Each structure stands twice: as C-alpha cells, then as structure tokens.
Amino acid sequence: MKKQKTVMRHVRLAGMGKALAGGELCFAGEKRYRLRAGETFSDLMYQASCRALAAAGMEIEDMDCIVCATATPVQAIPCNAALLHERLAKGLDIPAFDVNSTCTSFVTALDVLSCMTEMGRYRRVLIVSGDMASAALNPAQRESYELFSDGAAACVLTAAAEEDCGILYSRQKTWSEGAHDTEIRGGGSALPVFSMEKGNRPDYYFDMKGSRILKLCARKLPDFLNLCLREAGVRREDIDLVVPHQASRALDVMMPRLGFPKGTYVNRVSCYGNLISASIPYALCETAEEGRLQRGHLVLLIGTAAGLTCNFMLLRY
Amino acid sequence: MKKQKTVMRHVRLAGMGKALAGGELCFAGEKRYRLRAGETFSDLMYQASCRALAAAGMEIEDMDCIVCATATPVQAIPCNAALLHERLAKGLDIPAFDVNSTCTSFVTALDVLSCMTEMGRYRRVLIVSGDMASAALNPAQRESYELFSDGAAACVLTAAAEEDCGILYSRQKTWSEGAHDTEIRGGGSALPVFSMEKGNRPDYYFDMKGSRILKLCARKLPDFLNLCLREAGVRREDIDLVVPHQASRALDVMMPRLGFPKGTYVNRVSCYGNLISASIPYALCETAEEGRLQRGHLVLLIGTAAGLTCNFMLLRY
C-alpha cells in the first residue's frame, strides 16, 4: 500500500447552516422529515446556504466558488451548483460546480476544496450538501423507506491565518465490490428514464442491501482507520469528537468495532435518520450550535457511501 | 472584480485515450455516432480509460484516484467513478469520485485535480469524461437531435518534475442567467422520474436554446478572456493551440469574436458534433495523436457549458 503524504490545509469552517424538510412522518417512534406540499428541495439548499453565510458573517458576494456536494441532481442538467447559483447569486459570476461521491460527497468536497484553498486558487467557498431522498424511496423496501429524511446543510470554507486550524489529514478509498449494495439502477445511461415501464419500475427506486454493506464496512474500515491514525500520528484519545455518516441504526454496531464506544461519536439516526450527503455537515452544524463542537476541537469525520467509498478526515475545528 | 492569483501547477497529461460509439448516423452530410445495440456507455468509458493508461505506459494499479468528469450519470446512484472503478479496478481500493460542471467538467476536473496533485494529495489521477447524449435527445428538436454524439475520453494526469510543463493559469465563471438555456428539467428532485407522464415527457428530454446561449456567450466571453490573458501575462500570439468545447457550428462565429481566426483553433464539429463533457479531452487526444499538439505547446482550453459556465485554462503540454 502506498504511503499517503500528510498535507496540512489551513482552512476554517467559518460558518454552517442547515435545513430540514417541513413534513413529518413517524416510524417505530422515530421521526423522519420529507418535503411537504409547496416546498422544494432547492428551498432547503437555499435556506441552509443563507444560514451558513449568516453564521460566517458573510454575503454571497464574498464567495469565490459555489460547490454542491450532493449525491443526486435537482435537474438532470445543469449541475446543482449552477441551479443554486440561480437562487443565490444570479447576476454574479461566481464559479459553480458539483462534487459527488454519494453520501460522503461533503467530505470529498472538503478534501478537494481545502487543497484549492491552500493553493490560493479559491479563498472562500460555499459548500452545500443535501438530497431529496423521498424522490426515489421505495415504499416496498421498509428498511430504506423508513430510514431517510430530506435535508440540506451548508458550510463556508475559508483560508485560515491560524496555524492550528484546518485539515490535518484526509484519505479516501473506494471498494467497488460494493458498487451495487447501495444503488438506483435506473435514471442514467445504463437504464434511461425513457426505458421505465411497469415491469422495471423498482429499478428506478433506491435499493439498499443493508447487511451486505455492514459486512463490507466491518471487513474494510477497521484496518483503514488504523492506517489513517498511524499516518496522521493521532491516537483515538486525542480526538474530541467523531462525526460519522448517519448511515443507519447499525452505527452503534459499527462504531465500537472502530474503537469508538457509545458516547464518543455523534448518533442522530433516531432524530432524523439518514440525510444522504447532508448527514455529516448537518450533524457538524448541529453539534456546533449545541456547543458540543468547539473551536480548537480535533474532529474525525467518517464518511461512508455507496461505492463503497469511505473517507477519513481529521479536522482541527 | 477580485484579482485571481496565478497558481502554477506542475502536472503532465501523461497519456490520453478516446472512444466513439459504434453506430453511425448522417445529418446534412455530417456524421454523428450513437451507441449501437449491445454497446453501453460504460464500454466507452472503459475503452477510453484503458487507452489513456496504455498511452501513459501505466496500469490502473498506478493510479491514486479515479475521477469521472461527466455531465450525466450512468446510474442515479452510485457516482460514475465508482461504477467505472468496478470495470477497471475491482479489488483495488483507489478512491473514486465525480466532478460535474456539465460540458466543461473535464476542465474543472483538471483545475481541481491539478491543485490536489501540486499539494501532493494525489500524484497520478485518471480523469474520464463522456456522456450518452442519445439517452435524452428529443427527435422533435432538430437543432440538438442532430448535433450530439456518444463518446468518451480519458487522461492520466501526473505530477511533473519539469518546470516548464503544467497548468499556468485557470479561471472559471458561472452566469446563472443562462441556467435554463441548456437543460433537462426532469429526472432530479425538481421533477422526479416517477412524475413523468404523457403530457410532460418533453421535460425529460435535453432542451437547448441555441441562439440565447450564443448571445450570452458573445456578451460575457470576450471580456472574460481578455481578463484571463492579462492576468496570465499571455498574448494570443503566444498560444500554439486553442481547444474550445465543440459546442456547435456556431464555433466559427464565436471564436473570431474572441480574437481567434479560423485555423487557430480546433473545430471538429463537422466530424462528430458535440460530445458533451468528452468534447475537449477527445479533441485534445485527437490533436495529440495527429501530431498537431506537441510537447511544449502552450494550449488554451475554452470550456463552455450549461450553467452558463465558462473555463479558461492555459496549459503547457
């Protein structure tokens, strides 16, 4: 295995914002949130963005770049960031593009944009995540139908002057033996929208094989995490807060296997389930608002996603 | 307008590859290529990738990252790079993610990944572009139906030792007043696949307002290009080759307005039309194979895309 060069990036999560859909459902005592009539997913991305900018004390005019780190599109064309630009920045010429590694898109985008920021290519970036899960949930698959909420979260990432603030380490891996454990087979070139008929309708729904994903994660993640901690020179006890992707209730099975007992990591699955690409930034924003996440804390982000892709990122908040 | 810091990135396009669909159509004497029976778009991405690796004299095992810089998905989930990983790198753990700014995704990806390469985050990256245009072309809109081909192109981007090889300058802008001039309104959260009915079928097709795009480009691009050349300290006569997005026949109208007379830029629209995200890397690969593009040449890439997004990039090949 190639050794990963540790690359410090002096960046700051200057402000975060979040938005949850307004419609409430309840499954086995747990609430889930889905878009209500008259509400659009673009509204959520817009709200989360405005809140992140306000929290950072900035205006959209201050941004050098708008990035949507999302798993699914608002329209098939153009990219989500161009459509968000239309709501947020019409008349301005801020560049806009999308980054997609499904549920871990936000962590990938932090990885990518922090490098661009460190290089001076951009100085202030708005990163927005979120998906409308309810657009493709299959009522016949209870495991996934009852798991997801529609939500968005945003973050203003800026170049930081402080030496002790930023991304200390990041590493991503994809194991494509899991490529079909979490998928929507239809809607792209493999099975275009116009090929939908009565018999293949389920192929256009989200399809999750929960126990297969869990097994693959259990096989791959512990070694990968140990490698990352070793390369970063960080021990588990140095970490102030662990924010994993809010994948499912199985979080309480997986996290102890990674050496993080209950209470050391954020688990909000019972509150709003899985928010797809918004899961991690939503939880980050929430813990910051609650005061659990504080400036100077060492945070470990653990992104897991369809692919199967996993990101580990060490962040001095 | 904020001044852009010029950020040299020492990278090399170490190898390129391309693949065109096997089915031929002819419109007004010009050939277009569309997937034939038994051929998939994934086949094209795979072929282009293998050719790029061979041209670079490398194996997939040598890659640190796989990036799909595409406008449209193969499946709705997971991202294209994870699915390409399954064809190309199954059993390996190379990270995979997508970058999307529609037709100019390849240039955005070069911009992003060259920063990561310069930072040492990755050293060798496979970037693959391409789309299956024919999945969403509307036979009732001749202007677009007769313009596009299905194709893919790939590039191995590596950290370069040479001082005089790399990306000298890049800048991107998005003007969202053009967000709906090139679009597919359906297929995402705004108009999900399950909302398709007889009456709104056209919303799921690609829809292009050619003359509006051309007007917006004519209004925005000349000033933007002049700014870029000024910031980069490069004159038009210093440039050896201009590779614009192969948007349409209007290329011969637009390019002279940017100060590039016929013969100074690559125009292959009559050969295979618009290849969406593959247009620029396909033309780059072709001109390199023909010997028109040579090592040491100063190349200007001009990406234009739905959004409306434009990228200018100066590259010492």
XYZ file of C-alpha atoms in Angstrom:
634
model
C 0.000 0.000 0.000
C 1.312 3.426 -0.991
C 2.132 5.757 1.858
C -0.056 8.835 1.973
C 1.691 12.166 2.279
C 0.165 14.195 5.114
C -0.865 17.536 3.717
C -1.951 20.202 6.188
C -4.501 22.647 4.831
C -5.044 25.889 6.718
C -8.762 26.300 6.388
C -11.646 27.194 8.654
C -15.282 26.144 8.653
C -16.253 29.788 9.096
C -19.996 29.207 9.254
C -22.514 26.413 8.886
C -26.248 26.227 8.279
C -28.881 23.521 7.959
C -32.463 22.988 6.833
C -34.821 20.070 7.296
C -37.947 19.353 5.246
C -41.196 20.522 6.837
C -43.281 17.357 6.520
C -43.129 14.889 9.444
C -43.576 11.127 9.438
C -43.124 8.701 12.301
C -41.833 5.127 12.031
C -41.465 2.969 15.159
C -41.356 6.075 17.315
C -38.700 7.865 15.249
C -39.408 11.000 13.240
C -38.495 11.390 9.612
C -38.783 14.597 7.577
C -39.929 14.799 3.979
C -40.733 17.734 1.710
C -44.294 18.942 2.260
C -46.571 20.331 -0.451
C -45.254 23.609 -1.815
C -41.749 23.020 -0.507
C -38.907 22.133 -2.895
C -35.521 20.624 -2.292
C -33.976 23.769 -3.777
C -35.642 25.723 -0.941
C -33.706 23.623 1.585
C -30.372 24.144 -0.182
C -31.083 27.858 -0.383
C -32.040 28.120 3.331
C -29.019 26.141 4.503
C -26.760 28.345 2.336
C -28.206 31.612 3.677
C -27.793 30.366 7.261
C -24.186 29.300 6.653
C -23.358 32.701 5.143
C -25.043 34.493 8.073
C -23.165 32.319 10.577
C -19.899 33.224 8.834
C -20.883 36.902 8.777
C -20.510 36.982 5.014
C -22.522 37.676 1.908
C -22.747 35.562 -1.211
C -20.706 38.275 -2.979
C -17.777 37.287 -0.735
C -17.667 33.729 -2.096
C -15.091 32.722 -4.737
C -16.831 29.468 -5.593
C -20.132 27.612 -5.042
C -19.885 23.823 -4.768
C -22.756 21.399 -4.435
C -21.506 18.211 -2.797
C -24.576 16.121 -3.453
C -25.475 12.566 -4.410
C -28.456 13.311 -6.648
C -29.430 16.057 -9.086
C -32.103 18.762 -8.877
C -32.389 18.615 -12.666
C -30.555 16.152 -14.933
C -28.789 19.215 -16.476
C -27.269 21.649 -15.458
C -25.325 20.734 -12.301
C -26.852 21.505 -8.885
C -24.404 24.299 -8.138
C -25.491 26.251 -11.244
C -29.136 25.955 -10.150
C -28.303 27.018 -6.584
C -26.311 29.893 -8.110
C -29.526 30.988 -9.819
C -31.324 31.280 -6.439
C -28.399 32.704 -4.522
C -26.082 34.532 -6.878
C -27.940 35.477 -10.059
C -26.189 38.398 -11.725
C -22.855 37.469 -10.144
C -20.176 35.415 -11.903
C -19.081 33.082 -9.086
C -17.917 29.725 -10.495
C -20.121 26.760 -9.665
C -19.614 23.006 -9.888
C -20.617 19.714 -8.238
C -18.597 17.073 -6.426
C -20.187 13.660 -5.975
C -19.122 10.614 -4.006
C -22.738 9.928 -2.927
C -23.207 10.053 0.878
C -19.643 11.193 1.549
C -19.673 13.992 -1.053
C -19.280 16.667 1.632
C -16.061 15.134 2.970
C -14.705 14.665 -0.554
C -15.573 18.301 -1.306
C -13.785 19.472 1.865
C -10.782 17.426 0.761
C -10.809 18.893 -2.754
C -11.648 22.493 -1.914
C -9.248 22.709 1.028
C -6.434 21.816 -1.409
C -7.625 24.533 -3.806
C -7.845 26.988 -0.891
C -4.374 26.096 0.381
C -3.066 26.634 -3.153
C -4.715 30.057 -3.309
C -6.953 29.010 -6.213
C -10.019 29.961 -4.155
C -10.135 31.695 -0.749
C -13.781 31.431 0.285
C -16.018 28.616 -0.838
C -19.654 27.809 -0.131
C -20.125 24.032 0.025
C -23.708 22.785 0.067
C -24.867 19.204 0.561
C -28.239 17.508 0.629
C -30.608 15.328 -1.309
C -34.298 14.749 -1.724
C -34.316 11.125 -0.603
C -38.079 10.928 -0.888
C -37.893 11.347 -4.679
C -36.755 7.723 -5.032
C -37.690 5.789 -1.889
C -39.487 2.512 -2.445
C -42.438 2.021 -0.064
C -41.992 -1.731 -0.586
C -38.471 -1.663 0.949
C -39.173 -0.744 4.580
C -35.503 -0.815 5.619
C -34.750 2.181 3.402
C -38.207 3.750 3.154
C -38.294 4.353 6.919
C -34.657 5.458 7.188
C -34.208 8.664 5.191
C -35.138 12.318 5.597
C -34.909 15.215 3.142
C -32.487 17.854 4.320
C -29.606 20.137 3.396
C -26.574 21.592 5.122
C -24.010 24.172 4.041
C -20.630 25.389 5.101
C -18.481 28.415 4.318
C -14.891 27.214 3.986
C -12.235 29.924 4.161
C -8.474 30.154 4.083
C -7.297 30.454 7.687
C -4.467 32.501 9.089
C -4.182 30.422 12.279
C -1.552 27.709 12.222
C -3.583 25.324 14.399
C -6.829 25.371 12.441
C -7.544 23.249 9.402
C -7.498 19.832 7.833
C -4.622 17.805 9.246
C -5.166 14.650 7.274
C -7.587 13.067 4.828
C -7.785 9.829 2.974
C -10.431 8.229 0.767
C -10.854 4.697 -0.539
C -13.388 3.055 -2.849
C -14.084 -0.691 -2.877
C -16.246 -1.311 -5.901
C -17.154 -4.840 -4.865
C -19.858 -2.897 -3.006
C -20.941 -0.829 -6.037
C -24.354 -2.487 -6.202
C -25.081 -2.791 -2.488
C -26.498 0.750 -2.482
C -27.854 1.925 -5.796
C -30.523 3.305 -8.057
C -30.047 1.276 -11.215
C -32.238 3.466 -13.416
C -32.222 7.111 -14.453
C -28.828 7.221 -16.177
C -27.292 5.897 -19.389
C -27.471 2.257 -18.205
C -31.269 2.379 -17.946
C -32.557 5.742 -19.190
C -35.709 7.399 -17.844
C -37.484 6.672 -21.113
C -36.936 2.926 -20.590
C -39.152 2.868 -17.495
C -42.112 0.542 -17.794
C -44.391 -1.252 -15.391
C -42.098 -4.272 -15.048
C -38.836 -2.433 -14.231
C -40.203 0.384 -12.025
C -38.341 -0.945 -8.947
C -35.050 -0.331 -10.785
C -35.705 3.416 -10.546
C -36.130 3.259 -6.782
C -33.354 3.418 -4.243
C -32.215 -0.111 -3.356
C -30.142 -0.900 -0.290
C -28.703 -4.196 0.898
C -28.066 -3.194 4.487
C -26.465 -6.359 5.815
C -24.069 -6.631 2.835
C -22.930 -3.023 3.318
C -22.405 -3.587 7.017
C -20.332 -6.712 6.360
C -18.130 -4.946 3.811
C -17.645 -1.985 6.170
C -16.779 -4.321 9.043
C -14.185 -6.007 6.817
C -12.578 -2.861 5.391
C -12.965 0.061 7.795
C -11.031 -1.026 10.912
C -7.728 -1.565 9.031
C -8.266 1.596 7.020
C -8.895 3.657 10.150
C -5.822 2.238 11.882
C -3.723 3.107 8.832
C -5.049 6.678 8.842
C -4.465 7.239 12.556
C -0.954 5.825 12.217
C -0.163 8.017 9.193
C -1.631 11.088 10.890
C 0.140 10.343 14.155
C -3.112 10.709 16.086
C -4.491 8.410 18.797
C -8.183 7.780 19.371
C -7.994 9.516 22.748
C -6.690 12.716 21.090
C -9.959 13.078 19.189
C -12.586 15.355 20.762
C -15.494 14.431 18.534
C -16.234 11.770 15.935
C -18.843 12.636 13.314
C -19.692 9.598 11.213
C -22.130 9.423 8.326
C -25.525 8.793 9.918
C -25.958 5.642 7.850
C -28.445 3.684 9.945
C -29.101 2.238 13.388
C -26.151 -0.068 12.680
C -23.920 2.901 13.639
C -23.951 1.534 17.204
C -22.642 -1.794 15.876
C -20.004 -0.334 13.561
C -18.511 2.414 15.714
C -17.417 0.204 18.640
C -15.690 -2.041 16.069
C -13.694 1.036 15.064
C -12.731 1.556 18.677
C -15.234 4.303 19.464
C -17.585 3.354 22.294
C -21.060 4.872 22.581
C -20.933 8.499 23.665
C -17.714 9.318 21.799
C -19.432 9.830 18.455
C -22.467 11.695 17.180
C -25.512 9.498 16.561
C -28.651 11.313 15.486
C -30.200 8.499 13.462
C -33.120 8.264 15.906
C -33.831 12.008 15.460
C -33.989 12.299 11.672
C -32.414 9.232 10.111
C -30.049 9.320 7.166
C -29.778 12.628 5.276
C -27.595 11.166 2.484
C -24.928 13.762 1.549
C -26.203 16.213 4.209
C -25.707 13.738 7.091
C -22.202 14.799 8.110
C -22.465 18.585 7.615
C -25.906 18.590 9.256
C -24.531 16.795 12.341
C -21.458 19.068 12.366
C -23.648 22.173 12.233
C -25.958 20.842 14.938
C -23.175 19.907 17.366
C -21.561 23.327 16.812
C -24.866 25.075 17.526
C -25.323 22.979 20.681
C -21.806 23.809 21.861
C -20.658 20.197 21.835
C -18.293 21.047 18.974
C -15.999 23.922 19.905
C -13.172 25.842 18.267
C -9.905 24.013 18.750
C -11.526 20.579 18.904
C -9.953 17.770 16.934
C -12.733 16.192 14.885
C -12.719 12.928 12.973
C -15.147 12.794 10.063
C -16.034 9.306 8.858
C -17.819 9.325 5.544
C -19.244 6.101 4.161
C -21.137 5.962 0.905
C -22.438 3.945 -1.984
C -19.421 2.829 -3.972
C -18.459 1.554 -1.408
C -16.488 4.699 -0.599
C -15.056 5.718 2.748
C -13.413 8.984 3.790
C -11.481 9.631 6.987
C -10.682 13.262 7.700
C -9.017 14.861 10.718
C -10.082 18.436 11.184
C -8.964 20.992 13.783
C -12.187 23.000 14.142
C -13.694 42.179 -9.751
C -11.335 40.244 -7.496
C -7.856 39.647 -8.851
C -7.084 35.998 -9.445
C -3.843 34.687 -8.018
C -1.892 32.817 -10.688
C -1.145 29.359 -9.384
C 1.267 27.230 -11.411
C 0.658 23.515 -11.149
C 3.419 21.166 -12.268
C 1.416 18.447 -13.916
C 1.588 16.459 -17.101
C -1.098 14.948 -19.295
C 0.891 11.717 -19.386
C -1.479 9.813 -21.647
C -4.838 10.241 -23.312
C -7.379 7.878 -24.851
C -10.730 8.160 -26.597
C -13.674 6.057 -27.738
C -16.589 6.844 -30.009
C -19.883 4.954 -30.183
C -20.126 2.385 -32.983
C -23.457 3.370 -34.535
C -23.351 5.933 -37.358
C -25.983 8.445 -38.409
C -25.719 11.149 -41.032
C -27.398 14.579 -40.889
C -26.871 17.090 -43.694
C -23.676 15.333 -44.736
C -22.181 15.222 -41.232
C -21.682 12.000 -39.298
C -22.878 11.507 -35.742
C -22.095 8.477 -33.569
C -24.562 6.828 -31.214
C -24.384 3.633 -29.162
C -25.309 0.615 -31.262
C -27.159 -2.447 -29.965
C -25.086 -4.376 -27.429
C -22.792 -1.421 -26.728
C -23.057 0.504 -23.468
C -21.777 3.894 -22.467
C -19.739 2.204 -19.732
C -17.905 0.320 -22.510
C -16.792 3.649 -23.988
C -15.558 4.985 -20.634
C -13.712 1.729 -20.056
C -12.080 1.729 -23.526
C -11.010 5.369 -23.291
C -9.528 4.685 -19.835
C -7.551 1.635 -20.998
C -6.179 3.603 -23.962
C -5.154 6.536 -21.759
C -3.360 4.196 -19.352
C -1.599 2.443 -22.248
C -0.564 5.788 -23.762
C 0.894 6.794 -20.386
C 2.627 3.410 -20.073
C 0.872 2.771 -16.795
C -1.505 0.307 -15.191
C -4.634 1.054 -13.221
C -2.726 -0.043 -10.099
C -0.508 3.013 -10.562
C -3.420 5.430 -10.169
C -4.053 7.237 -6.854
C -7.532 8.379 -7.798
C -10.252 7.806 -10.410
C -12.353 10.840 -11.338
C -15.309 10.900 -13.682
C -15.742 14.408 -15.035
C -19.125 13.880 -16.613
C -22.392 15.769 -17.087
C -24.796 12.843 -16.705
C -24.918 9.647 -14.643
C -24.594 6.002 -15.668
C -26.886 5.101 -12.765
C -28.621 7.603 -10.467
C -26.542 6.093 -7.590
C -23.590 5.460 -7.057
C -21.404 8.059 -8.789
C -19.925 7.275 -12.227
C -16.389 6.888 -10.917
C -17.448 4.074 -8.553
C -19.079 2.234 -11.468
C -16.026 2.748 -13.694
C -13.909 1.531 -10.762
C -15.943 -1.691 -10.848
C -14.949 -2.281 -14.508
C -11.386 -1.089 -14.203
C -10.203 -1.519 -10.624
C -12.355 -4.073 -8.815
C -10.443 -5.498 -5.888
C -8.304 -2.365 -5.589
C -9.051 0.469 -3.165
C -8.391 3.503 -5.363
C -10.615 6.424 -4.330
C -13.276 7.437 -6.844
C -15.478 10.496 -7.197
C -17.228 12.671 -9.782
C -16.789 16.316 -10.759
C -19.584 17.947 -12.724
C -19.855 21.313 -14.416
C -21.735 19.791 -17.373
C -19.874 20.208 -20.702
C -16.801 21.758 -19.095
C -16.448 19.086 -16.384
C -13.097 17.937 -17.776
C -11.542 21.395 -17.467
C -12.980 21.843 -13.963
C -11.576 18.429 -13.035
C -8.124 19.359 -14.400
C -8.329 22.547 -12.331
C -9.322 20.663 -9.162
C -7.051 17.638 -9.517
C -4.006 19.629 -10.581
C -4.302 21.543 -7.277
C -4.541 18.257 -5.366
C -1.549 16.926 -7.324
C 0.522 20.047 -6.697
C -0.315 19.712 -2.992
C 0.836 16.076 -3.007
C -2.639 14.828 -2.081
C -2.633 12.638 -5.201
C 0.210 12.019 -7.664
C -1.422 10.118 -10.522
C -5.063 10.575 -11.420
C -7.229 9.033 -14.124
C -9.791 11.577 -15.321
C -12.548 10.247 -17.569
C -15.188 12.284 -19.362
C -18.114 11.443 -21.599
C -21.863 11.156 -21.774
C -24.509 9.161 -23.554
C -26.195 12.091 -25.267
C -28.577 9.795 -27.103
C -30.259 8.782 -23.808
C -32.083 12.114 -23.706
C -32.138 13.648 -27.189
C -35.508 14.844 -28.402
C -36.191 13.861 -32.046
C -38.584 16.829 -32.194
C -35.751 19.336 -31.549
C -33.629 19.011 -34.668
C -31.054 21.592 -33.574
C -29.936 19.354 -30.686
C -31.005 15.944 -32.018
C -28.654 16.276 -34.989
C -25.760 17.806 -33.024
C -24.579 15.264 -30.457
C -22.573 12.051 -30.494
C -21.941 9.486 -27.730
C -18.282 9.309 -26.802
C -15.742 9.224 -24.001
C -12.188 10.432 -23.462
C -9.719 9.887 -20.650
C -6.479 11.355 -19.432
C -3.786 10.296 -16.984
C -2.708 13.371 -15.038
C 0.567 13.086 -13.170
C 2.774 15.255 -11.028
C 5.554 16.570 -13.268
C 9.170 17.152 -12.469
C 9.739 19.549 -15.368
C 9.466 23.232 -14.505
C 8.006 24.189 -17.870
C 5.173 21.676 -18.015
C 1.798 22.139 -16.360
C -1.182 24.369 -15.812
C -0.093 28.002 -15.867
C -3.450 29.570 -15.226
C -7.114 28.683 -14.871
C -10.262 30.563 -14.159
C -13.942 29.610 -14.159
C -17.114 31.689 -14.082
C -20.795 30.805 -13.930
C -23.564 33.158 -15.080
C -26.799 31.588 -13.913
C -28.965 33.883 -16.018
C -28.257 31.135 -18.559
C -29.196 28.244 -16.239
C -32.233 27.291 -18.298
C -30.833 27.867 -21.777
C -29.378 24.335 -21.787
C -31.181 21.888 -19.550
C -33.017 18.672 -18.846
C -35.739 19.810 -16.456
C -36.766 16.305 -15.378
C -35.016 13.386 -13.722
C -33.987 15.057 -10.459
C -35.685 16.312 -7.309
C -37.438 19.170 -9.162
C -39.327 16.742 -11.405
C -38.611 13.142 -10.345
C -38.588 10.224 -12.782
C -41.812 8.926 -11.236
C -43.589 12.177 -12.178
C -43.187 11.511 -15.915
C -46.482 11.305 -17.773
C -47.582 11.728 -21.350
C -48.044 15.487 -21.056
C -44.614 16.362 -19.566
C -42.419 13.896 -21.477
C -40.546 16.718 -23.265
C -39.323 17.941 -19.851
C -37.199 14.798 -19.590
C -35.502 15.468 -22.920
C -32.470 17.648 -23.449
C -33.604 21.179 -24.321
C -31.283 23.744 -25.873
C -31.935 27.370 -26.778
C -29.008 27.794 -29.143
C -29.390 31.456 -30.047
C -29.830 32.537 -26.406
C -26.652 30.661 -25.401
C -24.732 32.220 -28.250
C -25.910 35.727 -27.276
C -24.930 35.222 -23.630
C -21.510 33.839 -24.648
C -20.971 36.753 -27.031
C -21.776 39.186 -24.195
C -19.652 37.531 -21.480
C -16.739 35.630 -23.007
C -14.667 38.349 -24.748
C -14.169 40.424 -21.567
C -13.554 37.279 -19.525
C -10.919 36.044 -21.967
C -9.167 39.419 -22.037
C -9.082 39.429 -18.224
C -7.574 35.933 -18.183
C -4.883 36.694 -20.769
C -3.998 39.894 -18.908
C -3.791 38.095 -15.550
C -1.768 35.255 -17.051
C 0.518 37.641 -18.929
C -0.040 35.743 -22.164
C -0.807 37.168 -25.603
C -2.954 35.437 -28.196
C 0.062 35.017 -30.464
C 1.916 33.077 -27.721
C -0.705 30.321 -27.852
C 0.099 27.315 -30.038
C -3.311 25.675 -29.994
C -6.796 26.635 -28.850
C -9.115 23.764 -27.941
C -12.638 25.043 -27.354
C -15.653 22.995 -26.338
C -17.103 21.665 -29.592
C -20.438 23.278 -28.821
C -21.933 23.635 -32.306
C -21.381 25.076 -35.765
C -21.551 28.489 -34.085
C -17.916 27.902 -33.059
C -16.881 29.668 -36.272
C -18.953 32.673 -35.200
C -17.812 32.760 -31.579
C -14.081 32.110 -31.940
C -13.298 35.081 -34.220
C -15.118 37.287 -31.687
C -12.613 36.045 -29.122
C -9.803 37.058 -31.437
C -9.045 33.598 -32.823
C -9.429 33.437 -36.605
C -10.262 30.178 -38.387
C -7.322 27.782 -38.406
C -6.011 28.805 -34.976
C -8.455 26.625 -33.047
C -9.654 23.034 -33.245
C -13.068 22.614 -34.851
C -14.258 19.032 -35.281
C -17.986 19.711 -35.075
C -18.443 18.582 -38.667
C -16.729 15.240 -37.881
C -18.682 14.107 -34.818
C -20.549 17.053 -33.371
C -20.776 17.830 -29.683
C -19.555 15.101 -27.274
C -20.759 16.978 -24.142
C -18.137 16.507 -21.383
C -15.864 14.472 -23.689
C -15.597 17.253 -26.309
C -12.426 18.908 -25.030
C -10.445 15.798 -23.930
C -11.477 13.989 -27.136
C -10.190 16.867 -29.288
C -7.032 17.128 -27.170
C -6.360 13.414 -27.569
C -7.031 13.527 -31.306
C -4.764 16.514 -31.967
C -2.010 14.861 -29.913
C -2.363 11.624 -31.915
C -2.236 13.596 -35.167
C 0.874 15.452 -34.060
C -0.773 18.874 -34.205
C -0.471 19.101 -30.420
C 3.135 18.616 -29.329
C 5.056 18.601 -26.060
C 5.982 22.119 -25.082
C 2.991 23.689 -26.824
C 1.033 26.352 -24.980
C -2.612 25.319 -25.165
C -5.690 27.336 -24.304
C -8.700 25.273 -23.264
C -12.048 27.051 -23.527
C -14.815 25.177 -21.767
C -18.379 26.373 -22.122
C -21.279 24.569 -20.518
C -24.838 24.629 -19.299
C -24.935 26.928 -16.292
C -23.796 29.047 -18.155
C -20.297 28.127 -17.057
C -17.043 29.003 -18.790
C -13.498 27.822 -18.050
C -10.308 29.265 -19.476
C -7.185 27.230 -18.826
C -3.614 27.746 -20.056
C -1.701 24.523 -20.228
C 1.920 23.890 -21.194
C 1.587 20.427 -22.799
